[in-house]
XYZ file of C-alpha atoms in Angstrom:
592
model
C 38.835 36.518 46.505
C 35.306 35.676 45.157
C 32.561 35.554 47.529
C 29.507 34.982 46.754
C 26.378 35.255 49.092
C 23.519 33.789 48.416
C 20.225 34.962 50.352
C 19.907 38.881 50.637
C 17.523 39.795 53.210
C 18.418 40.777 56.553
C 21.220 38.382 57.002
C 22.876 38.000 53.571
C 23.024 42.085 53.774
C 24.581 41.561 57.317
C 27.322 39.253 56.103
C 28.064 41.585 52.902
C 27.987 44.198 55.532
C 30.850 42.321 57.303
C 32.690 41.756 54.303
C 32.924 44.979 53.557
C 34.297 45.981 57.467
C 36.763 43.129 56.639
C 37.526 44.808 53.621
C 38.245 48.092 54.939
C 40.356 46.814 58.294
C 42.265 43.596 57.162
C 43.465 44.772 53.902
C 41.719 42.292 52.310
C 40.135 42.658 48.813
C 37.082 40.972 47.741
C 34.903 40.674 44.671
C 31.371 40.553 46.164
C 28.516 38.560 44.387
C 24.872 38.020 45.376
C 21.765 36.690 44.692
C 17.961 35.949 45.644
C 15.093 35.464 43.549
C 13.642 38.897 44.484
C 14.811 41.467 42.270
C 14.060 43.772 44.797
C 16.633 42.935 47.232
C 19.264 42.112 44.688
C 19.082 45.700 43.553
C 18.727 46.851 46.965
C 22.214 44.872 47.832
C 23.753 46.486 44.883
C 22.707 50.060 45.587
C 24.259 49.280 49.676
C 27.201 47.254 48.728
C 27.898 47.230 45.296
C 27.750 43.584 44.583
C 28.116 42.265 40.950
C 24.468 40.400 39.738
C 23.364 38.034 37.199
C 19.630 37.177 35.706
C 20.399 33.414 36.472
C 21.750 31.056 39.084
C 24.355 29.252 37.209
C 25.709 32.314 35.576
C 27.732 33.437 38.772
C 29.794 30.093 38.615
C 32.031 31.447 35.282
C 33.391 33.441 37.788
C 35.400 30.883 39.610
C 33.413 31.764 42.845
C 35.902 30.987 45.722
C 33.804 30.987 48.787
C 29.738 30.604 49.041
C 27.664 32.100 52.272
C 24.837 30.496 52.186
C 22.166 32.893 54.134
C 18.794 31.842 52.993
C 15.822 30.930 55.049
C 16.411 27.659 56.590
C 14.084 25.550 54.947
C 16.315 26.190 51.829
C 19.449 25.686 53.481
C 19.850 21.982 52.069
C 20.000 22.729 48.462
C 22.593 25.255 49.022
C 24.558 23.102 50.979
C 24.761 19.899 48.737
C 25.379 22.508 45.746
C 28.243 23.858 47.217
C 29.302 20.367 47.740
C 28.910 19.203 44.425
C 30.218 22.366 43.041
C 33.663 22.018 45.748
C 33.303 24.866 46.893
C 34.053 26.195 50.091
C 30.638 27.251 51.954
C 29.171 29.018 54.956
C 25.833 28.479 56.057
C 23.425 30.472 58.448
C 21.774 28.544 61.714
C 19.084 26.359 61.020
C 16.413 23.725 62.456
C 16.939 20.892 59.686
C 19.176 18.153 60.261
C 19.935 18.367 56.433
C 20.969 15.210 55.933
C 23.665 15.984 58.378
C 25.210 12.405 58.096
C 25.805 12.689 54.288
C 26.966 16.636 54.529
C 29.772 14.907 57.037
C 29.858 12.055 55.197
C 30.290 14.171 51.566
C 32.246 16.673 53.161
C 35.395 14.152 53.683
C 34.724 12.157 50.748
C 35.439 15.594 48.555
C 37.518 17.619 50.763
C 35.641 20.014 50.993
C 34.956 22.845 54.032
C 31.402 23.750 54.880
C 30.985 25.751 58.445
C 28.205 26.282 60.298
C 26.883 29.485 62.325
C 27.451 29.570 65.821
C 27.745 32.888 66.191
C 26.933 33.693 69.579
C 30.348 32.057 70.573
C 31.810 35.139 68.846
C 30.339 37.341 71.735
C 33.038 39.149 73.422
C 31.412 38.288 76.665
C 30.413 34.475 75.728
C 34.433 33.836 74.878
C 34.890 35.621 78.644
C 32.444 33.135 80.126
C 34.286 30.283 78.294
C 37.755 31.073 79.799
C 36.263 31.896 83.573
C 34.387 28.230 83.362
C 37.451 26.207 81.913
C 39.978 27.724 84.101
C 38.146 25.850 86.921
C 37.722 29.850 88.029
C 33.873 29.022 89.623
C 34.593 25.387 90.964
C 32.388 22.586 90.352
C 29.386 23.506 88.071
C 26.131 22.739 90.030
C 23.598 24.042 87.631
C 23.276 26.978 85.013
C 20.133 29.361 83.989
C 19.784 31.059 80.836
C 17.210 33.012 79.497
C 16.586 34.577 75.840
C 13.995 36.009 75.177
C 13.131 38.099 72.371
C 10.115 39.987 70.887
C 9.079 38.459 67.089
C 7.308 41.542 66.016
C 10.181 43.589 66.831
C 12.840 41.115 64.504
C 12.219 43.114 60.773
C 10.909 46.603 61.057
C 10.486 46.762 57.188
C 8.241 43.744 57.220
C 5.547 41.837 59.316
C 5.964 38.450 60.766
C 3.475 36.536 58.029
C 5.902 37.561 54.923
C 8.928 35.761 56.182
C 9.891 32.097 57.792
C 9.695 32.886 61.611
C 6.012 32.628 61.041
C 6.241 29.287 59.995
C 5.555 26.245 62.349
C 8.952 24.584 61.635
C 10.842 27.280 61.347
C 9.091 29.924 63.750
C 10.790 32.497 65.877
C 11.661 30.789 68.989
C 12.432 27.161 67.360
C 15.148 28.901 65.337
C 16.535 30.640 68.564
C 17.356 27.260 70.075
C 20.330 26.386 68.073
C 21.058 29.329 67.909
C 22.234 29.263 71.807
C 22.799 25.849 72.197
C 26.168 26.311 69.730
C 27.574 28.258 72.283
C 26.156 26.717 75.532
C 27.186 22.993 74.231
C 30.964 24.347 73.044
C 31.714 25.443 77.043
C 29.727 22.279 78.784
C 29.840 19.992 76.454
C 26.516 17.633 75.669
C 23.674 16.177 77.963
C 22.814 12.698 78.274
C 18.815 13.373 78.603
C 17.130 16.376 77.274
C 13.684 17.409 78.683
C 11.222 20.364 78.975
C 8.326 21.849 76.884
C 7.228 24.303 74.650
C 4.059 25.905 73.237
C 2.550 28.871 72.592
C 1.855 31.109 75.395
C 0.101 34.265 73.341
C -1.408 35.772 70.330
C 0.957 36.827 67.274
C -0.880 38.396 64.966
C 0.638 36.279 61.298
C 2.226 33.844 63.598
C -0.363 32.304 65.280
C 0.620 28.564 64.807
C 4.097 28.911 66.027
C 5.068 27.835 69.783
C 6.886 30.838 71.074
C 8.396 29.667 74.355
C 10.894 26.715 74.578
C 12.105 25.381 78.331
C 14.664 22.586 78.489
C 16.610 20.977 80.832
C 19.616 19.311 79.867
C 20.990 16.700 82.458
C 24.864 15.829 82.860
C 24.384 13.915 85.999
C 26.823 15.702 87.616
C 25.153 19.126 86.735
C 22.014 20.747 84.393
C 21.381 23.424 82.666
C 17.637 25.245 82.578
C 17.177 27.343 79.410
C 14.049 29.486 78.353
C 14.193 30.537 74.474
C 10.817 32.809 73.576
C 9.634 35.324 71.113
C 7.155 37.308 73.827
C 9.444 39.484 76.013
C 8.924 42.842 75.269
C 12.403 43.989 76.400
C 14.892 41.910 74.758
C 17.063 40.016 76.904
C 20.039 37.707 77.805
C 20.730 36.845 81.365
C 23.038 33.608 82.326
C 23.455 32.447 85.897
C 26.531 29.450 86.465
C 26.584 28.106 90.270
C 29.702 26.901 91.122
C 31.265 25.678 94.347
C 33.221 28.502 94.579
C 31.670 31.259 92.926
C 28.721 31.987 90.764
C 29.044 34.052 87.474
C 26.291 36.168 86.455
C 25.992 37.964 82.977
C 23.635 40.235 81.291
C 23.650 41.519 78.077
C 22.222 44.378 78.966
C 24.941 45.732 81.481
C 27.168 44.034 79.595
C 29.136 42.996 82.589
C 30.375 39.721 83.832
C 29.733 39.729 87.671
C 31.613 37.092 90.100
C 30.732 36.624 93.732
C 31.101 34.391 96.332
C 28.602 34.435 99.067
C 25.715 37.186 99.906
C 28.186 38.511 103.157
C 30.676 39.311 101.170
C 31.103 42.854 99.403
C 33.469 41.514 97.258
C 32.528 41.435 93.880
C 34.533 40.955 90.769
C 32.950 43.016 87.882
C 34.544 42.688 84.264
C 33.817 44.671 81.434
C 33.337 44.014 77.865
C 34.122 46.184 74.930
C 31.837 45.376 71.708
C 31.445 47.477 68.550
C 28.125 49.459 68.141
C 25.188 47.332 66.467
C 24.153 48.430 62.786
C 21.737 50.812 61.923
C 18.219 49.783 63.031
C 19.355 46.954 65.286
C 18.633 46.799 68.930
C 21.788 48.348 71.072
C 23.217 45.001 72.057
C 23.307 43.424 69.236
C 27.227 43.755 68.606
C 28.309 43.195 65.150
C 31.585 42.134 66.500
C 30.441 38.711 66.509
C 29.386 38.407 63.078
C 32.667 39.965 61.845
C 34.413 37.697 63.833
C 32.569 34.663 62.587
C 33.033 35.433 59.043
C 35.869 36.152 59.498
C 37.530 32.947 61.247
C 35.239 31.555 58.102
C 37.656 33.205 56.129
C 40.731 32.385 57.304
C 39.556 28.560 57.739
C 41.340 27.070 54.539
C 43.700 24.339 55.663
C 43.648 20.604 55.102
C 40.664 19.330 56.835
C 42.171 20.757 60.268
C 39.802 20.782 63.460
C 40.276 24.333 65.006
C 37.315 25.537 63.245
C 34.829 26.651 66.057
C 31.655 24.376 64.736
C 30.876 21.768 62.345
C 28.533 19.815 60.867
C 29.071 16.862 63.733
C 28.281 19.804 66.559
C 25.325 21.377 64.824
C 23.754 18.256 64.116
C 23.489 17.560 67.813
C 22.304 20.838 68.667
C 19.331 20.248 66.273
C 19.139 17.118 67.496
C 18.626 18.440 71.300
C 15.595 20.348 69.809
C 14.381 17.558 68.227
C 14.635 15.514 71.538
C 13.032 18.325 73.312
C 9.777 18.235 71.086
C 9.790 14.269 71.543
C 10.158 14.515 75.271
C 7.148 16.752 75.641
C 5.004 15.024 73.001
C 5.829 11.526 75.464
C 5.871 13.102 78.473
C 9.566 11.259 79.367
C 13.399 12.173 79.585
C 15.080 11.247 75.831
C 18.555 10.197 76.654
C 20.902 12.135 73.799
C 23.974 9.560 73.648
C 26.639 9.948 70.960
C 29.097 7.689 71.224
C 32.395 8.136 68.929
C 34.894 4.757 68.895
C 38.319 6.267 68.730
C 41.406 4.413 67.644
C 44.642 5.951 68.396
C 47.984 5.873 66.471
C 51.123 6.880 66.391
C 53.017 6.699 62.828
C 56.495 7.635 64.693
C 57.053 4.620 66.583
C 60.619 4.160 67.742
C 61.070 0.512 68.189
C 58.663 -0.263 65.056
C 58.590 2.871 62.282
C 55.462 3.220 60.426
C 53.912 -0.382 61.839
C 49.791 0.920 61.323
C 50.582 0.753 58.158
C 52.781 -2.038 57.333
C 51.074 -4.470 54.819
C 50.063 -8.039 55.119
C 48.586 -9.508 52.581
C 46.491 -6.908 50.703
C 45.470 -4.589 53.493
C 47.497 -2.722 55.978
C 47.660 -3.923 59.533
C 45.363 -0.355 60.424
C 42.466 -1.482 58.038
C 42.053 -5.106 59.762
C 41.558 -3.152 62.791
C 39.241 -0.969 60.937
C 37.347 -3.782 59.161
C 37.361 -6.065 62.583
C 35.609 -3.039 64.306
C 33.317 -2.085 61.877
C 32.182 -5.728 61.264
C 31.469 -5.744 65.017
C 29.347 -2.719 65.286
C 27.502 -2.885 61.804
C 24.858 -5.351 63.938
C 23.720 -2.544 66.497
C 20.651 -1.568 65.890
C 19.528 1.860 67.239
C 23.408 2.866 68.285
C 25.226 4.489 65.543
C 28.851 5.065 66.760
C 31.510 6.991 64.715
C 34.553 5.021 63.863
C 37.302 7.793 64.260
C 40.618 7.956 63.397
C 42.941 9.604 66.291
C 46.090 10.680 65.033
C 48.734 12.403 66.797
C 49.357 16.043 64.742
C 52.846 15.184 64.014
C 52.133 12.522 61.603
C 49.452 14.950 59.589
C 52.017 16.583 57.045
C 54.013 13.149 56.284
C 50.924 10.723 56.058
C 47.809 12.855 56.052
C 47.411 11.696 52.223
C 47.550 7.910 53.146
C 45.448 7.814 56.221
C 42.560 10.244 54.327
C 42.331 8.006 51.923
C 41.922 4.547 54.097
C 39.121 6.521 56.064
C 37.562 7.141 52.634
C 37.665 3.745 51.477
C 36.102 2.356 54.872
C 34.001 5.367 55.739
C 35.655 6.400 58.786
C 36.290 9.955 60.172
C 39.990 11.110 60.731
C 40.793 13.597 63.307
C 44.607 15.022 64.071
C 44.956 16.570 67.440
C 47.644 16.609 70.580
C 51.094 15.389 70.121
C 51.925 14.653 73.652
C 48.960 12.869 75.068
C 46.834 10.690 74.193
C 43.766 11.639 76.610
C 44.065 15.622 75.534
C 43.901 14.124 72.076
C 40.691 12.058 73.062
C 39.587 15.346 74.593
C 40.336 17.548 71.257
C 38.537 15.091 69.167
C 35.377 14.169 71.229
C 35.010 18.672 71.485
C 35.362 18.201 67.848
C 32.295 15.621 66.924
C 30.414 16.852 70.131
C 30.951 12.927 71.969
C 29.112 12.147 74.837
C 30.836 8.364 75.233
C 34.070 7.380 74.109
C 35.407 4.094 73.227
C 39.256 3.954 73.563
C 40.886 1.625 71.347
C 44.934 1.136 70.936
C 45.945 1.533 67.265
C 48.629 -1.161 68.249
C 45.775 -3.485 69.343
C 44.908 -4.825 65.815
C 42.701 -7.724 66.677
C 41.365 -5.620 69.336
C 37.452 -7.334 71.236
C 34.808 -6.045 68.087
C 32.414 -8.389 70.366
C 33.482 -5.866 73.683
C 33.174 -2.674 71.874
C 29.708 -3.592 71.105
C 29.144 -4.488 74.643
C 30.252 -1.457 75.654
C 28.380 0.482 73.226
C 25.313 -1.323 74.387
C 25.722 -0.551 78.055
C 26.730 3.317 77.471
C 23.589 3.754 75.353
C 21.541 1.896 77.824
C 22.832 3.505 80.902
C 24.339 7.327 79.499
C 25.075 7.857 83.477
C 27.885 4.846 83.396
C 31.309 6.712 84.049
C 33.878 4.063 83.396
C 33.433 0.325 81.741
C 35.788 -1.897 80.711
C 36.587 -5.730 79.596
C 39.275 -8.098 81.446
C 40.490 -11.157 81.706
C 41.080 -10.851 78.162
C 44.755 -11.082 76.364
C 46.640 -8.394 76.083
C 45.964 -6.311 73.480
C 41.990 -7.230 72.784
C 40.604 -5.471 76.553
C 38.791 -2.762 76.212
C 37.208 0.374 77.729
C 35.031 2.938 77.481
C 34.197 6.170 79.524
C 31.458 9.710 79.506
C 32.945 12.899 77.962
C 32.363 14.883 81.598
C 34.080 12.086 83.032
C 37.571 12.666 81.068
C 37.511 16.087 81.141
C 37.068 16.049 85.244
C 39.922 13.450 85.149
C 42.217 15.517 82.723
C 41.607 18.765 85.276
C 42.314 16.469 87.939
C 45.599 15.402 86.490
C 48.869 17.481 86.784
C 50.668 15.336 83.816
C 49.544 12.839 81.110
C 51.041 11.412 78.045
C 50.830 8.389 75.880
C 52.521 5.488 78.230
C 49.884 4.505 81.063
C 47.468 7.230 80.859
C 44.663 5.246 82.093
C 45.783 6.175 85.767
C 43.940 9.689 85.293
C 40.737 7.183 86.059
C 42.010 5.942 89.058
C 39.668 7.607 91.105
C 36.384 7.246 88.635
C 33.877 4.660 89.417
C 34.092 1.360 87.473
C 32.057 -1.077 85.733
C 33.459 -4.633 84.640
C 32.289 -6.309 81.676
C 31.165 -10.230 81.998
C 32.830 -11.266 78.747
C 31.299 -14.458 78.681
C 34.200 -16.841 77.070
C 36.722 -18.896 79.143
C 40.049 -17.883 78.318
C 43.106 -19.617 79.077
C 46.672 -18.775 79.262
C 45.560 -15.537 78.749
C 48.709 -13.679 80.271
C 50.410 -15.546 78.244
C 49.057 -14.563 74.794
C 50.219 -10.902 73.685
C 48.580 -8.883 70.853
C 50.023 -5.632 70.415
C 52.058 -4.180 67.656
C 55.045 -2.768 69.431
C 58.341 -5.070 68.349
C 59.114 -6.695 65.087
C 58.279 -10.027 66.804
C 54.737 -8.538 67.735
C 54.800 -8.223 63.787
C 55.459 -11.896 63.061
C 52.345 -13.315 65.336
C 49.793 -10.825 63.499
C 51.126 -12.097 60.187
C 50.944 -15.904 61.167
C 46.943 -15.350 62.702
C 45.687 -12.850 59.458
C 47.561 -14.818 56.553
C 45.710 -17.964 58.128
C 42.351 -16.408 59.245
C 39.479 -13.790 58.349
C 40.093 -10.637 60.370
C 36.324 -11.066 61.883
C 37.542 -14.291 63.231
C 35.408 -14.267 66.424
C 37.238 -13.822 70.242
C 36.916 -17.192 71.299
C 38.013 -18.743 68.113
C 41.063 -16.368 67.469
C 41.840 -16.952 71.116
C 41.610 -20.857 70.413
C 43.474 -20.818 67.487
C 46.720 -19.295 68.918
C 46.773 -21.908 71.672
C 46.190 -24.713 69.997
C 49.202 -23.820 67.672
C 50.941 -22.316 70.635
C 51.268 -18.957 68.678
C 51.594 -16.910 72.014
C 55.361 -18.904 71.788
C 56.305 -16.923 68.906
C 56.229 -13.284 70.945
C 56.679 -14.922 74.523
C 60.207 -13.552 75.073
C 59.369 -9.674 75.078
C 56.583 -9.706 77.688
C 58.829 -8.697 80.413
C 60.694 -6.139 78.660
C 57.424 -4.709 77.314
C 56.235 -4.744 80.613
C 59.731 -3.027 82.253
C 59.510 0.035 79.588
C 55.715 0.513 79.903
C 56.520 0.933 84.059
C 59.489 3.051 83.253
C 57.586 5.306 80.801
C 54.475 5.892 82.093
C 53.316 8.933 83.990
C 52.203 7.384 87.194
């Protein structure tokens, strides 16, 4: 394998450091590459690693280069990026604190096929993966609020080389800015995203060569239900990492220093759980908890990440954009003086290609289009008029279905610009789960793949009042036929249902929300016979009522007017005789 690593200062070295540990205990083999546009480090990389070098940029790419690590400073992280792209070529990149164009890496990404991963490699940490399974397992209770302090020393970062000569002396780029992402990868991946971001930063005291950097960072990142307070600087003098998580039941306590993850209950009690991690020794020159596990790890999982477009990678371009984006939010929330509400809201259509009673009926053709794109273009004709609300139009397919029709449905979420996501075979709410920890969702909009002609006008309400009011925990429309209601619920708010739940699959999941606080859309229209009208794909004669309304109308035929149409030509006739026995096997099959 070709690898190629492109940045050689303290980083790139690290990484070709880690290939060579890979190297040496995976039986692996690589031919290593690198370059920079000093001299001086190229040869030093040479001399340490014996990497193969060229006088020119464009000359390593006769050599079939396999995978790129891109490990620049970030202000050059970009060009590297859309290069790799261009060049298809698989790609790691270093933390940064650009957005990048993040929309058209995502967006360029799927078009070509192509994997590009992140850093996050904090998440790595022996201790951080610890923390992960305590919190999930429910272990602590209900999470009431976590502190987390890192705080770091800039003069202390390169030994070899003062502060002025490299980027952490820059404003956009200085020391403690870049040491925000940098945590927030791992913090978000175990609670998820806030709804408002707030805090400060400045600078607090005299660097000498980075005096116009702000070297402290505080934010608060609101959930409703919980926050967490986080201080990022450059000006401790002892490096540290110490992480406090209150729960109901216990609170977890973890310092890098000790390297030991403490559990206790209450101050009378004696009892305390104390568990220890193992990490390999830092590198040379490095302070003593800075485990190079991690790093090996990350590269790594890098590595091994070469299958078609799957989603068990541990970051992506979706999650790293938000954590810059929390930054960003930060600086704005300071420089107002307000709360900035972070809201991503992902509209999630689910299918099911292995229907029993109709095979195959997303994609069944009528006209020129399948039945799955009118849904598409109905949606996405719908939301294209927000303004300020950018939703992501995903694609939520059961795994199953990803080795017989992955080909087909990538290529329909290229031609409309969608995103397509494969995930749990058994349920669709763990699916919604696996996808919205995938893109890093706040809000979700659930939509039925069997709903084709499915409210466009409701999702857009919904999308409206989520963004307007982040703290809504259930909304949905009624009153509406089957098959065009919709709803819409907050990321913390499925995941509490889902641990709430003892079973869940894909027939009347919606109970898991029983006990969840509801709003009800007004939808504004006047409806009638509206129990009597049915539109959802399920039954061949489903089939015959979609082809009557889309070989006679547009697909963005408006509610009221589709709604109008089938009763003035009594369409709902045509399907009338299976709405009790759709209704007798959804009560026999559902979970609750």
């Amino acid at each position: 394998m070709k690898i190629l690593v492109i940045g050689l200062g303290s980083m790139g070295k690290r990484r070709l450091r880690c290939l060579k540990y890979i190297e040496e205990n995976d039986n692996s083999k690589f031919e290593l590459f690198g370059y920079d546009k000093s001299i001086i480090r190229v040869n030093e990389s040479e001399s340490l690693f014996n990497i193969k070098k060229y006088d020119n940029y464009e000359a390593y790419f006769k050599n079939n280069i396999d995978l790129i690590i891109i490990s620049t400073p970030p202000q050059y992280h970009e060009f590297y990026i859309f290069d790799s792209i261009k060049r298809n070529i698989k790609f790691f990149v270093e933390a940064g604190v650009f957005n990048n164009n993040t929309s058209l890496v995502e967006n360029k990404l799927f078009q070509n096929n192509v994997i590009g991963m992140p850093s996050s490699t904090l998440y790595f940490h022996p201790a951080i993966r610890k923390i992960s399974e305590i919190v999930n397992s429910g272990k602590l209770g209900k999470i009431s609020n976590i502190f987390y302090h890192s705080g770091q020393y800039l003069p202390d970062w390169h030994s070899y080389e003062h502060v002025k000569d490299y980027y952490v002396s820059n404003k956009d780029t200085g020391g403690a800015r870049e040491i925000v992402p940098f945590e927030l990868t791992w913090l978000v991946k175990i609670f998820g995203f806030p709804i408002y971001v707030s805090g400060n930063y400045k600078k607090t005291i005299e660097i000498e060569g980075a005096e116009i950097i702000d070297d402290t960072y505080n934010l608060v990142l609101d959930y409703d239900s919980f926050s967490i307070n986080m201080t990022v600087d450059v000006v401790s003098r002892y490096a540290t990492r110490n992480l406090t998580i209150n729960g109901s039941l216990f609170q977890l306590t973890w310092s890098w220093d000790t390297n030991n993850i403490l559990i206790k209950s209450n101050s009378n009690d004696p009892e305390i759980e104390t568990i220890n991690i193992e990490t390999m020794n830092p590198a040379d020159g490095y302070n003593k908890n800075i485990t190079e596990e991690m790093y090996v790890d990350e590269i790594r999982e890098f590595i091994n990440y070469n299958t078609d477009y799957k989603n068990e990678i541990v970051n992506n371009f979706y999650l790293d954009n938000n954590t810059i984006e929390i930054l960003n939010n930060l600086e704005e929330a300071y420089d107002n003086k307000k709360y900035v509400k972070f809201v991503n809201i992902g509209i999630l259509i689910h299918i099911r290609l292995e229907s029993t009673r109709l095979k195959e009926k997303h994609i069944i053709k009528v006209k020129d289009k399948y039945l799955l794109e009118y849904q598409i273009l109905r949606i996405k004709n719908q939301i294209d008029k927000l303004e300020n609300i950018n939703p992501k139009i995903i694609l939520n397919v059961s795994d199953i279905s990803r080795d017989k029709y992955y080909n087909l449905l990538y290529e329909i979420c290229k031609k409309h610009n969608i995103h397509l996501f494969f995930g749990n075979n058994n349920s669709i709410p763990m699916r919604i789960l696996e996808c919205s920890d995938y893109y890093g969702l706040t809000h979700i909009v659930s939509v039925d793949g069997d709903d084709i002609l499915v409210s466009g006008e409701q999702i857009t309400n919904i999308c409206h009042n989520m963004y307007n009011n982040p703290n809504l925990e259930y909304i949905y429309s009624k009153d509406l036929p089957l098959g065009m209601n919709i709803a819409g619920f907050s990321y913390q708010v499925l995941k509490k249902s889902l641990k709430n739940s003892n079973e869940h699959n894909d027939t009347g999941w919606g109970y898991i929300f029983d006990n969840v606080k509801k709003t009800v859309l007004n939808i504004n229209i006047k409806v009638d016979n509206y129990d009597k009208i049915r539109l959802t794909l399920d039954y061949e004669i489903d089939l015959h009522l979609f082809q009557n309304i889309l070989e006679n109308n547009s697909y963005y035929i408006s509610d009221s007017e589709l709604i109008n149409y089938i009763n003035n030509n009594e369409l709902y006739k045509i399907n009338e005789s299976i709405i009790q026995e759709y209704w007798d096997n959804f009560n026999k099959n559902k979970t609750h």
